[in-house]
Each structure stands twice: as C-alpha cells, then as structure tokens.
C-alpha cells in the first residue's frame, strides 16, 4: 500500500455534487466516466497527491443506489494505491482478509481494482488500485 489514492463518496445527484465539490475544492473535475457494468457514474478531482471520486447511480438497482438507500450519502470507500495488485491480494488473503472478488477488474480512471469486504476492515470498504501503465 503506497498511499491513499482516492476517497470515494456516494452521492444522490452526481451533477449537483460535482458543482458542490468544484466550489469546495476551487477547481474543476479532471475526469468523468460511467462504468456501465456497475451502474455508476464517477467524477474525479485531484487534491494534491490524492483524489476525490464522486459516485452516482445510473440505474435504480446499482450497488451505489442500494448503498445510498441503506446508509445515505457520504464516504463510501478508501482506495489505496498498490504497485502489484495480484501480489497485494495474495498477501491480504494470507493475512486473513476477505476480498469481494479474488481477481482484479477494470475500474474507472485507468485502474485495475479489487475490494476488501468491509467486515474484514472494521466497517470500511477498502479498494486496492493499480494504475494501468500505458
Ligand atoms: Zn474508487
């Protein structure tokens, strides 16, 4: 784990939230991307070394919509930057952490990602992300 890559924030209205965070951070988002398989639209802001990822649902049955229904808007996950996601998954499994899926998948912002089950990390959803090198 090299650093906190980003914080993910679940929002009800992605356009309104984008305006709010533009005003809060004093800058525009640098990227917006829909991940259709997850039913989510993401908007990214840079804040120094780290980033903020806004997550809005694109359909009613998406995991983000269900999350907001249950827990409301707010911090959804912490993402850590890793050099080698396969090695990190292996290491965490050997430490007894439960992963949501054992294989990394394609995520937003040019990343390969995997999630730990929040039960494994005291209620915090942890994302591992490895930048895809060009
Ligand atoms: Zn994320």
mmCIF file of N, CA and C and ligand atoms in Angstrom:
data_model
loop_
_atom_site.group_PDB
_atom_site.id
_atom_site.type_symbol
_atom_site.label_atom_id
_atom_site.label_comp_id
_atom_site.label_asym_id
_atom_site.label_seq_id
_atom_site.Cartn_x
_atom_site.Cartn_y
_atom_site.Cartn_z
ATOM 1 N N UNK A 1 0.855 -1.190 0.000
ATOM 2 C CA UNK A 1 0.000 0.000 0.000
ATOM 3 C C UNK A 1 0.890 1.239 0.000
ATOM 4 N N UNK A 2 0.820 2.039 -1.038
ATOM 5 C CA UNK A 2 1.792 3.140 -1.151
ATOM 6 C C UNK A 2 1.250 4.470 -0.636
ATOM 7 N N UNK A 3 -0.031 4.703 -0.871
ATOM 8 C CA UNK A 3 -0.648 5.951 -0.383
ATOM 9 C C UNK A 3 -2.157 5.821 -0.558
ATOM 10 N N UNK A 4 -2.890 6.765 0.035
ATOM 11 C CA UNK A 4 -4.325 6.825 -0.252
ATOM 12 C C UNK A 4 -4.450 7.422 -1.645
ATOM 13 N N UNK A 5 -4.979 6.624 -2.569
ATOM 14 C CA UNK A 5 -5.102 7.082 -3.952
ATOM 15 C C UNK A 5 -6.296 8.018 -4.088
ATOM 16 N N UNK A 6 -7.427 7.574 -3.516
ATOM 17 C CA UNK A 6 -8.602 8.450 -3.507
ATOM 18 C C UNK A 6 -9.575 8.040 -2.410
ATOM 19 N N UNK A 7 -10.506 8.954 -2.130
ATOM 20 C CA UNK A 7 -11.657 8.648 -1.285
ATOM 21 C C UNK A 7 -12.869 8.636 -2.200
ATOM 22 N N UNK A 8 -13.698 7.608 -2.069
ATOM 23 C CA UNK A 8 -14.930 7.521 -2.850
ATOM 24 C C UNK A 8 -16.106 8.038 -2.027
ATOM 25 N N UNK A 9 -16.903 8.906 -2.621
ATOM 26 C CA UNK A 9 -18.047 9.492 -1.929
ATOM 27 C C UNK A 9 -19.316 9.189 -2.727
ATOM 28 N N UNK A 10 -20.267 8.542 -2.079
ATOM 29 C CA UNK A 10 -21.535 8.200 -2.730
ATOM 30 C C UNK A 10 -22.472 9.410 -2.680
ATOM 31 N N UNK A 11 -23.023 9.779 -3.818
ATOM 32 C CA UNK A 11 -23.895 10.957 -3.890
ATOM 33 C C UNK A 11 -25.195 10.617 -4.634
ATOM 34 N N UNK A 12 -26.242 11.317 -4.265
ATOM 35 C CA UNK A 12 -27.551 11.084 -4.893
ATOM 36 C C UNK A 12 -27.619 11.704 -6.283
ATOM 37 N N UNK A 13 -27.123 12.933 -6.382
ATOM 38 C CA UNK A 13 -27.233 13.669 -7.649
ATOM 39 C C UNK A 13 -25.820 14.048 -8.078
ATOM 40 N N UNK A 14 -25.298 13.313 -9.053
ATOM 41 C CA UNK A 14 -23.881 13.467 -9.427
ATOM 42 C C UNK A 14 -23.600 14.866 -9.990
ATOM 43 N N UNK A 15 -24.557 15.444 -10.705
ATOM 44 C CA UNK A 15 -24.315 16.777 -11.285
ATOM 45 C C UNK A 15 -24.280 17.849 -10.202
ATOM 46 N N UNK A 16 -25.222 17.767 -9.262
ATOM 47 C CA UNK A 16 -25.236 18.725 -8.154
ATOM 48 C C UNK A 16 -23.986 18.554 -7.303
ATOM 49 N N UNK A 17 -23.598 17.300 -7.045
ATOM 50 C CA UNK A 17 -22.423 17.035 -6.215
ATOM 51 C C UNK A 17 -21.150 17.524 -6.900
ATOM 52 N N UNK A 18 -21.084 17.390 -8.217
ATOM 53 C CA UNK A 18 -19.909 17.876 -8.960
ATOM 54 C C UNK A 18 -19.768 19.382 -8.761
ATOM 55 N N UNK A 19 -20.877 20.104 -8.858
ATOM 56 C CA UNK A 19 -20.841 21.567 -8.643
ATOM 57 C C UNK A 19 -20.390 21.884 -7.210
ATOM 58 N N UNK A 20 -20.927 21.150 -6.235
ATOM 59 C CA UNK A 20 -20.548 21.371 -4.841
ATOM 60 C C UNK A 20 -19.045 21.177 -4.638
ATOM 61 N N UNK A 21 -18.507 20.078 -5.198
ATOM 62 C CA UNK A 21 -17.081 19.792 -4.977
ATOM 63 C C UNK A 21 -16.186 20.703 -5.793
ATOM 64 N N UNK A 22 -16.671 21.204 -6.936
ATOM 65 C CA UNK A 22 -15.909 22.220 -7.671
ATOM 66 C C UNK A 22 -15.769 23.478 -6.813
ATOM 67 N N UNK A 23 -16.872 23.850 -6.159
ATOM 68 C CA UNK A 23 -16.845 25.037 -5.300
ATOM 69 C C UNK A 23 -15.981 24.782 -4.056
ATOM 70 N N UNK A 24 -16.106 23.590 -3.485
ATOM 71 C CA UNK A 24 -15.349 23.246 -2.274
ATOM 72 C C UNK A 24 -13.846 23.240 -2.538
ATOM 73 N N UNK A 25 -13.453 22.591 -3.627
ATOM 74 C CA UNK A 25 -12.024 22.397 -3.898
ATOM 75 C C UNK A 25 -11.420 23.541 -4.705
ATOM 76 N N UNK A 26 -12.292 24.384 -5.275
ATOM 77 C CA UNK A 26 -11.800 25.511 -6.058
ATOM 78 C C UNK A 26 -11.193 25.108 -7.382
ATOM 79 N N UNK A 27 -11.660 23.992 -7.934
ATOM 80 C CA UNK A 27 -11.157 23.545 -9.237
ATOM 81 C C UNK A 27 -12.182 22.635 -9.908
ATOM 82 N N UNK A 28 -11.969 22.436 -11.196
ATOM 83 C CA UNK A 28 -12.891 21.576 -11.942
ATOM 84 C C UNK A 28 -12.483 20.117 -11.816
ATOM 85 N N UNK A 29 -13.437 19.229 -12.036
ATOM 86 C CA UNK A 29 -13.145 17.801 -12.129
ATOM 87 C C UNK A 29 -12.242 17.582 -13.341
ATOM 88 N N UNK A 30 -11.356 16.593 -13.239
ATOM 89 C CA UNK A 30 -10.492 16.328 -14.398
ATOM 90 C C UNK A 30 -10.979 15.156 -15.229
ATOM 91 N N UNK A 31 -11.940 14.421 -14.683
ATOM 92 C CA UNK A 31 -12.424 13.272 -15.445
ATOM 93 C C UNK A 31 -13.805 12.845 -14.981
ATOM 94 N N UNK A 32 -14.586 12.409 -15.943
ATOM 95 C CA UNK A 32 -15.906 11.875 -15.643
ATOM 96 C C UNK A 32 -16.085 10.636 -16.506
ATOM 97 N N UNK A 33 -16.592 9.574 -15.885
ATOM 98 C CA UNK A 33 -16.634 8.301 -16.607
ATOM 99 C C UNK A 33 -17.768 7.441 -16.056
ATOM 100 N N UNK A 34 -18.531 6.826 -16.944
ATOM 101 C CA UNK A 34 -19.553 5.881 -16.496
ATOM 102 C C UNK A 34 -18.981 4.475 -16.565
ATOM 103 N N UNK A 35 -19.233 3.663 -15.520
ATOM 104 C CA UNK A 35 -18.863 2.245 -15.550
ATOM 105 C C UNK A 35 -20.186 1.484 -15.595
ATOM 106 N N UNK A 36 -20.606 1.157 -16.816
ATOM 107 C CA UNK A 36 -21.959 0.621 -17.019
ATOM 108 C C UNK A 36 -22.186 -0.692 -16.281
ATOM 109 N N UNK A 37 -21.151 -1.546 -16.230
ATOM 110 C CA UNK A 37 -21.306 -2.847 -15.561
ATOM 111 C C UNK A 37 -21.663 -2.664 -14.083
ATOM 112 N N UNK A 38 -21.256 -1.535 -13.485
ATOM 113 C CA UNK A 38 -21.531 -1.285 -12.068
ATOM 114 C C UNK A 38 -22.713 -0.331 -11.878
ATOM 115 N N UNK A 39 -23.252 0.192 -12.971
ATOM 116 C CA UNK A 39 -24.358 1.146 -12.872
ATOM 117 C C UNK A 39 -23.960 2.420 -12.150
ATOM 118 N N UNK A 40 -22.740 2.888 -12.423
ATOM 119 C CA UNK A 40 -22.231 4.043 -11.684
ATOM 120 C C UNK A 40 -21.597 5.052 -12.639
ATOM 121 N N UNK A 41 -21.786 6.331 -12.292
ATOM 122 C CA UNK A 41 -21.043 7.389 -12.966
ATOM 123 C C UNK A 41 -20.055 7.964 -11.961
ATOM 124 N N UNK A 42 -18.804 8.118 -12.393
ATOM 125 C CA UNK A 42 -17.768 8.620 -11.495
ATOM 126 C C UNK A 42 -17.258 9.965 -11.992
ATOM 127 N N UNK A 43 -16.929 10.839 -11.055
ATOM 128 C CA UNK A 43 -16.314 12.132 -11.369
ATOM 129 C C UNK A 43 -15.116 12.271 -10.447
ATOM 130 N N UNK A 44 -13.957 12.596 -11.018
ATOM 131 C CA UNK A 44 -12.709 12.663 -10.237
ATOM 132 C C UNK A 44 -12.167 14.076 -10.123
ATOM 133 N N UNK A 45 -11.671 14.382 -8.920
ATOM 134 C CA UNK A 45 -10.975 15.643 -8.636
ATOM 135 C C UNK A 45 -9.594 15.311 -8.088
ATOM 136 N N UNK A 46 -8.612 16.114 -8.458
ATOM 137 C CA UNK A 46 -7.285 15.982 -7.844
ATOM 138 C C UNK A 46 -7.199 16.911 -6.640
ATOM 139 N N UNK A 47 -6.641 16.393 -5.551
ATOM 140 C CA UNK A 47 -6.363 17.232 -4.391
ATOM 141 C C UNK A 47 -4.947 16.878 -3.950
ATOM 142 N N UNK A 48 -3.973 17.554 -4.514
ATOM 143 C CA UNK A 48 -2.578 17.241 -4.221
ATOM 144 C C UNK A 48 -2.243 15.835 -4.660
ATOM 145 N N UNK A 49 -1.717 15.026 -3.730
ATOM 146 C CA UNK A 49 -1.305 13.651 -4.020
ATOM 147 C C UNK A 49 -2.488 12.715 -4.211
ATOM 148 N N UNK A 50 -3.639 13.100 -3.631
ATOM 149 C CA UNK A 50 -4.784 12.197 -3.602
ATOM 150 C C UNK A 50 -5.907 12.720 -4.480
ATOM 151 N N UNK A 51 -6.958 11.962 -4.544
ATOM 152 C CA UNK A 51 -8.107 12.329 -5.373
ATOM 153 C C UNK A 51 -9.404 12.104 -4.601
ATOM 154 N N UNK A 52 -10.427 12.751 -5.096
ATOM 155 C CA UNK A 52 -11.783 12.516 -4.614
ATOM 156 C C UNK A 52 -12.557 11.919 -5.784
ATOM 157 N N UNK A 53 -13.270 10.837 -5.524
ATOM 158 C CA UNK A 53 -14.103 10.201 -6.550
ATOM 159 C C UNK A 53 -15.557 10.311 -6.112
ATOM 160 N N UNK A 54 -16.355 11.016 -6.878
ATOM 161 C CA UNK A 54 -17.798 11.042 -6.608
ATOM 162 C C UNK A 54 -18.429 9.877 -7.351
ATOM 163 N N UNK A 55 -19.367 9.205 -6.699
ATOM 164 C CA UNK A 55 -20.038 8.038 -7.295
ATOM 165 C C UNK A 55 -21.540 8.264 -7.278
ATOM 166 N N UNK A 56 -22.136 8.283 -8.450
ATOM 167 C CA UNK A 56 -23.590 8.418 -8.541
ATOM 168 C C UNK A 56 -24.176 7.251 -9.309
ATOM 169 N N UNK A 57 -25.365 6.823 -8.929
ATOM 170 C CA UNK A 57 -26.003 5.681 -9.590
ATOM 171 C C UNK A 57 -26.520 6.095 -10.971
ATOM 172 N N UNK A 58 -26.411 5.181 -11.933
ATOM 173 C CA UNK A 58 -27.009 5.421 -13.243
ATOM 174 C C UNK A 58 -28.297 4.606 -13.421
ATOM 175 N N UNK A 59 -28.580 3.727 -12.476
ATOM 176 C CA UNK A 59 -29.855 2.998 -12.501
ATOM 177 C C UNK A 59 -30.232 2.604 -11.075
ATOM 178 N N UNK A 60 -31.519 2.315 -10.905
ATOM 179 C CA UNK A 60 -32.058 2.128 -9.554
ATOM 180 C C UNK A 60 -31.504 0.897 -8.835
ATOM 181 N N UNK A 61 -31.114 -0.127 -9.613
ATOM 182 C CA UNK A 61 -30.654 -1.366 -8.968
ATOM 183 C C UNK A 61 -29.130 -1.424 -8.858
ATOM 184 N N UNK A 62 -28.458 -0.301 -9.055
ATOM 185 C CA UNK A 62 -26.993 -0.341 -8.979
ATOM 186 C C UNK A 62 -26.545 -0.401 -7.518
ATOM 187 N N UNK A 63 -25.362 -0.959 -7.283
ATOM 188 C CA UNK A 63 -24.868 -1.058 -5.900
ATOM 189 C C UNK A 63 -24.821 0.311 -5.192
ATOM 190 N N UNK A 64 -24.507 1.361 -5.908
ATOM 191 C CA UNK A 64 -24.437 2.694 -5.275
ATOM 192 C C UNK A 64 -25.830 3.156 -4.855
ATOM 193 N N UNK A 65 -26.832 2.909 -5.696
ATOM 194 C CA UNK A 65 -28.204 3.289 -5.341
ATOM 195 C C UNK A 65 -28.635 2.546 -4.078
ATOM 196 N N UNK A 66 -28.285 1.253 -4.013
ATOM 197 C CA UNK A 66 -28.651 0.449 -2.835
ATOM 198 C C UNK A 66 -27.915 0.936 -1.592
ATOM 199 N N UNK A 67 -26.655 1.297 -1.781
ATOM 200 C CA UNK A 67 -25.853 1.799 -0.651
ATOM 201 C C UNK A 67 -26.488 3.077 -0.083
ATOM 202 N N UNK A 68 -26.854 4.012 -0.969
ATOM 203 C CA UNK A 68 -27.418 5.294 -0.518
ATOM 204 C C UNK A 68 -28.777 5.075 0.146
ATOM 205 N N UNK A 69 -29.533 4.147 -0.407
ATOM 206 C CA UNK A 69 -30.837 3.819 0.185
ATOM 207 C C UNK A 69 -30.670 3.361 1.642
ATOM 208 N N UNK A 70 -29.651 2.537 1.869
ATOM 209 C CA UNK A 70 -29.423 1.967 3.199
ATOM 210 C C UNK A 70 -28.722 2.922 4.154
ATOM 211 N N UNK A 71 -27.719 3.623 3.652
ATOM 212 C CA UNK A 71 -26.836 4.367 4.557
ATOM 213 C C UNK A 71 -26.755 5.859 4.286
ATOM 214 N N UNK A 72 -27.406 6.301 3.204
ATOM 215 C CA UNK A 72 -27.368 7.719 2.872
ATOM 216 C C UNK A 72 -26.081 8.106 2.149
ATOM 217 N N UNK A 73 -25.985 9.365 1.790
ATOM 218 C CA UNK A 73 -24.798 9.856 1.107
ATOM 219 C C UNK A 73 -23.610 9.880 2.079
ATOM 220 N N UNK A 74 -22.416 9.877 1.523
ATOM 221 C CA UNK A 74 -21.236 10.031 2.373
ATOM 222 C C UNK A 74 -20.060 9.222 1.873
ATOM 223 N N UNK A 75 -19.039 9.116 2.724
ATOM 224 C CA UNK A 75 -17.822 8.390 2.329
ATOM 225 C C UNK A 75 -18.166 6.922 2.126
ATOM 226 N N UNK A 76 -17.803 6.409 0.980
ATOM 227 C CA UNK A 76 -18.178 5.067 0.554
ATOM 228 C C UNK A 76 -16.997 4.102 0.633
ATOM 229 N N UNK A 77 -15.825 4.565 0.216
ATOM 230 C CA UNK A 77 -14.641 3.705 0.315
ATOM 231 C C UNK A 77 -13.355 4.518 0.368
ATOM 232 N N UNK A 78 -12.295 3.843 0.838
ATOM 233 C CA UNK A 78 -10.939 4.387 0.795
ATOM 234 C C UNK A 78 -10.160 3.522 -0.180
ATOM 235 N N UNK A 79 -9.492 4.165 -1.123
ATOM 236 C CA UNK A 79 -8.720 3.421 -2.119
ATOM 237 C C UNK A 79 -7.234 3.632 -1.888
ATOM 238 N N UNK A 80 -6.503 2.522 -1.834
ATOM 239 C CA UNK A 80 -5.052 2.574 -1.679
ATOM 240 C C UNK A 80 -4.385 2.215 -2.999
ATOM 241 N N UNK A 81 -3.345 2.962 -3.294
ATOM 242 C CA UNK A 81 -2.528 2.711 -4.475
ATOM 243 C C UNK A 81 -1.585 1.542 -4.179
ATOM 244 N N UNK A 82 -1.560 0.548 -5.047
ATOM 245 C CA UNK A 82 -0.638 -0.580 -4.882
ATOM 246 C C UNK A 82 0.172 -0.778 -6.168
ATOM 247 N N UNK A 83 1.394 -1.281 -5.996
ATOM 248 C CA UNK A 83 2.280 -1.469 -7.149
ATOM 249 C C UNK A 83 1.885 -2.712 -7.938
ATOM 250 N N UNK A 84 1.474 -3.768 -7.220
ATOM 251 C CA UNK A 84 1.192 -5.059 -7.850
ATOM 252 C C UNK A 84 -0.067 -5.631 -7.192
ATOM 253 N N UNK A 85 -1.196 -5.474 -7.857
ATOM 254 C CA UNK A 85 -2.479 -5.813 -7.221
ATOM 255 C C UNK A 85 -2.601 -7.312 -6.947
ATOM 256 N N UNK A 86 -2.084 -8.160 -7.851
ATOM 257 C CA UNK A 86 -2.160 -9.615 -7.605
ATOM 258 C C UNK A 86 -1.380 -9.990 -6.338
ATOM 259 N N UNK A 87 -0.173 -9.430 -6.213
ATOM 260 C CA UNK A 87 0.657 -9.730 -5.039
ATOM 261 C C UNK A 87 -0.029 -9.232 -3.768
ATOM 262 N N UNK A 88 -0.666 -8.069 -3.841
ATOM 263 C CA UNK A 88 -1.323 -7.492 -2.670
ATOM 264 C C UNK A 88 -2.558 -8.329 -2.286
ATOM 265 N N UNK A 89 -3.313 -8.806 -3.264
ATOM 266 C CA UNK A 89 -4.471 -9.671 -2.988
ATOM 267 C C UNK A 89 -3.999 -10.944 -2.280
ATOM 268 N N UNK A 90 -2.927 -11.518 -2.796
ATOM 269 C CA UNK A 90 -2.366 -12.741 -2.210
ATOM 270 C C UNK A 90 -1.919 -12.495 -0.768
ATOM 271 N N UNK A 91 -1.230 -11.378 -0.561
ATOM 272 C CA UNK A 91 -0.734 -11.049 0.775
ATOM 273 C C UNK A 91 -1.902 -10.865 1.749
ATOM 274 N N UNK A 92 -2.922 -10.120 1.322
ATOM 275 C CA UNK A 92 -4.048 -9.835 2.213
ATOM 276 C C UNK A 92 -4.831 -11.109 2.533
ATOM 277 N N UNK A 93 -4.994 -11.985 1.530
ATOM 278 C CA UNK A 93 -5.677 -13.256 1.796
ATOM 279 C C UNK A 93 -4.899 -14.086 2.808
ATOM 280 N N UNK A 94 -3.585 -14.083 2.686
ATOM 281 C CA UNK A 94 -2.781 -14.851 3.646
ATOM 282 C C UNK A 94 -2.853 -14.240 5.046
ATOM 283 N N UNK A 95 -3.178 -12.952 5.129
ATOM 284 C CA UNK A 95 -3.370 -12.283 6.426
ATOM 285 C C UNK A 95 -4.788 -12.479 6.964
ATOM 286 N N UNK A 96 -5.634 -13.155 6.187
ATOM 287 C CA UNK A 96 -6.984 -13.459 6.651
ATOM 288 C C UNK A 96 -8.053 -12.462 6.223
ATOM 289 N N UNK A 97 -7.707 -11.533 5.331
ATOM 290 C CA UNK A 97 -8.723 -10.591 4.849
ATOM 291 C C UNK A 97 -9.609 -11.260 3.810
ATOM 292 N N UNK A 98 -10.876 -10.832 3.819
ATOM 293 C CA UNK A 98 -11.838 -11.375 2.862
ATOM 294 C C UNK A 98 -11.980 -10.383 1.713
ATOM 295 N N UNK A 99 -11.828 -10.877 0.491
ATOM 296 C CA UNK A 99 -11.992 -9.991 -0.659
ATOM 297 C C UNK A 99 -13.369 -10.192 -1.278
ATOM 298 N N UNK A 100 -13.907 -9.142 -1.867
ATOM 299 C CA UNK A 100 -15.210 -9.260 -2.518
ATOM 300 C C UNK A 100 -15.054 -10.084 -3.792
ATOM 301 N N UNK A 101 -13.949 -9.892 -4.512
ATOM 302 C CA UNK A 101 -13.630 -10.827 -5.588
ATOM 303 C C UNK A 101 -12.126 -11.043 -5.597
ATOM 304 N N UNK A 102 -11.730 -12.260 -5.954
ATOM 305 C CA UNK A 102 -10.321 -12.639 -5.855
ATOM 306 C C UNK A 102 -9.482 -12.121 -7.008
ATOM 307 N N UNK A 103 -10.187 -11.730 -8.089
ATOM 308 C CA UNK A 103 -9.449 -11.275 -9.269
ATOM 309 C C UNK A 103 -9.675 -9.779 -9.472
ATOM 310 N N UNK A 104 -8.633 -9.035 -9.827
ATOM 311 C CA UNK A 104 -8.828 -7.609 -10.105
ATOM 312 C C UNK A 104 -9.691 -7.399 -11.347
ATOM 313 N N UNK A 105 -10.449 -6.291 -11.358
ATOM 314 C CA UNK A 105 -11.228 -5.971 -12.552
ATOM 315 C C UNK A 105 -10.927 -4.542 -12.985
ATOM 316 N N UNK A 106 -11.410 -4.206 -14.187
ATOM 317 C CA UNK A 106 -11.167 -2.868 -14.719
ATOM 318 C C UNK A 106 -12.017 -1.856 -13.964
ATOM 319 N N UNK A 107 -11.405 -0.786 -13.489
ATOM 320 C CA UNK A 107 -12.140 0.269 -12.803
ATOM 321 C C UNK A 107 -12.029 1.569 -13.573
ATOM 322 N N UNK A 108 -12.627 2.625 -13.003
ATOM 323 C CA UNK A 108 -12.554 3.943 -13.626
ATOM 324 C C UNK A 108 -11.140 4.491 -13.478
ATOM 325 N N UNK A 109 -10.836 5.530 -14.245
ATOM 326 C CA UNK A 109 -9.591 6.289 -14.107
ATOM 327 C C UNK A 109 -8.361 5.422 -14.383
ATOM 328 N N UNK A 110 -8.495 4.517 -15.371
ATOM 329 C CA UNK A 110 -7.341 3.742 -15.832
ATOM 330 C C UNK A 110 -6.695 2.886 -14.741
ATOM 331 N N UNK A 111 -7.553 2.131 -14.026
ATOM 332 C CA UNK A 111 -7.053 1.350 -12.894
ATOM 333 C C UNK A 111 -7.530 -0.087 -12.986
ATOM 334 N N UNK A 112 -6.750 -0.994 -12.381
ATOM 335 C CA UNK A 112 -7.241 -2.334 -12.052
ATOM 336 C C UNK A 112 -7.546 -2.289 -10.572
ATOM 337 N N UNK A 113 -8.735 -2.803 -10.201
ATOM 338 C CA UNK A 113 -9.184 -2.620 -8.824
ATOM 339 C C UNK A 113 -9.684 -3.932 -8.212
ATOM 340 N N UNK A 114 -9.692 -3.965 -6.889
ATOM 341 C CA UNK A 114 -10.302 -5.061 -6.124
ATOM 342 C C UNK A 114 -10.766 -4.468 -4.794
ATOM 343 N N UNK A 115 -11.833 -5.029 -4.243
ATOM 344 C CA UNK A 115 -12.361 -4.531 -2.972
ATOM 345 C C UNK A 115 -12.219 -5.585 -1.880
ATOM 346 N N UNK A 116 -11.904 -5.106 -0.676
ATOM 347 C CA UNK A 116 -11.952 -5.966 0.506
ATOM 348 C C UNK A 116 -13.351 -5.874 1.082
ATOM 349 N N UNK A 117 -13.811 -6.964 1.667
ATOM 350 C CA UNK A 117 -15.099 -6.910 2.332
ATOM 351 C C UNK A 117 -15.004 -6.019 3.566
ATOM 352 N N UNK A 118 -15.967 -5.089 3.758
ATOM 353 C CA UNK A 118 -15.879 -4.188 4.921
ATOM 354 C C UNK A 118 -15.867 -4.916 6.265
ATOM 355 N N UNK A 119 -16.379 -6.145 6.304
ATOM 356 C CA UNK A 119 -16.317 -6.949 7.538
ATOM 357 C C UNK A 119 -14.874 -7.196 7.955
ATOM 358 N N UNK A 120 -13.992 -7.260 6.950
ATOM 359 C CA UNK A 120 -12.573 -7.527 7.198
ATOM 360 C C UNK A 120 -11.839 -6.322 7.750
ATOM 361 N N UNK A 121 -12.400 -5.142 7.555
ATOM 362 C CA UNK A 121 -11.636 -3.925 7.886
ATOM 363 C C UNK A 121 -12.478 -2.958 8.718
ATOM 364 N N UNK A 122 -13.183 -3.538 9.703
ATOM 365 C CA UNK A 122 -13.895 -2.731 10.709
ATOM 366 C C UNK A 122 -14.887 -1.748 10.095
ATOM 367 N N UNK A 123 -15.622 -2.220 9.085
ATOM 368 C CA UNK A 123 -16.719 -1.414 8.543
ATOM 369 C C UNK A 123 -16.327 -0.482 7.411
ATOM 370 N N UNK A 124 -15.044 -0.514 7.029
ATOM 371 C CA UNK A 124 -14.611 0.374 5.933
ATOM 372 C C UNK A 124 -14.420 -0.459 4.663
ATOM 373 N N UNK A 125 -15.074 -0.009 3.601
ATOM 374 C CA UNK A 125 -14.856 -0.649 2.308
ATOM 375 C C UNK A 125 -13.516 -0.155 1.774
ATOM 376 N N UNK A 126 -12.577 -1.091 1.556
ATOM 377 C CA UNK A 126 -11.230 -0.744 1.092
ATOM 378 C C UNK A 126 -11.072 -1.195 -0.354
ATOM 379 N N UNK A 127 -10.619 -0.276 -1.185
ATOM 380 C CA UNK A 127 -10.339 -0.581 -2.589
ATOM 381 C C UNK A 127 -8.829 -0.604 -2.789
ATOM 382 N N UNK A 128 -8.359 -1.609 -3.509
ATOM 383 C CA UNK A 128 -6.962 -1.618 -3.947
ATOM 384 C C UNK A 128 -6.969 -1.136 -5.379
ATOM 385 N N UNK A 129 -6.051 -0.270 -5.746
ATOM 386 C CA UNK A 129 -5.980 0.065 -7.172
ATOM 387 C C UNK A 129 -4.558 0.174 -7.675
ATOM 388 N N UNK A 130 -4.384 -0.415 -8.830
ATOM 389 C CA UNK A 130 -3.086 -0.394 -9.509
ATOM 390 C C UNK A 130 -3.275 0.345 -10.815
ATOM 391 N N UNK A 131 -2.444 1.330 -11.029
ATOM 392 C CA UNK A 131 -2.546 2.099 -12.280
ATOM 393 C C UNK A 131 -2.139 1.215 -13.454
ATOM 394 N N UNK A 132 -2.925 1.257 -14.529
ATOM 395 C CA UNK A 132 -2.563 0.517 -15.741
ATOM 396 C C UNK A 132 -1.533 1.348 -16.481
ATOM 397 N N UNK A 133 -0.366 0.766 -16.654
ATOM 398 C CA UNK A 133 0.705 1.500 -17.334
ATOM 399 C C UNK A 133 0.456 1.489 -18.834
ATOM 400 N N UNK A 134 0.722 2.628 -19.476
ATOM 401 C CA UNK A 134 0.489 2.683 -20.917
ATOM 402 C C UNK A 134 1.468 1.807 -21.708
HETATM 403 ZN ZN1 LIG B 1 -12.749 4.172 -6.008
#
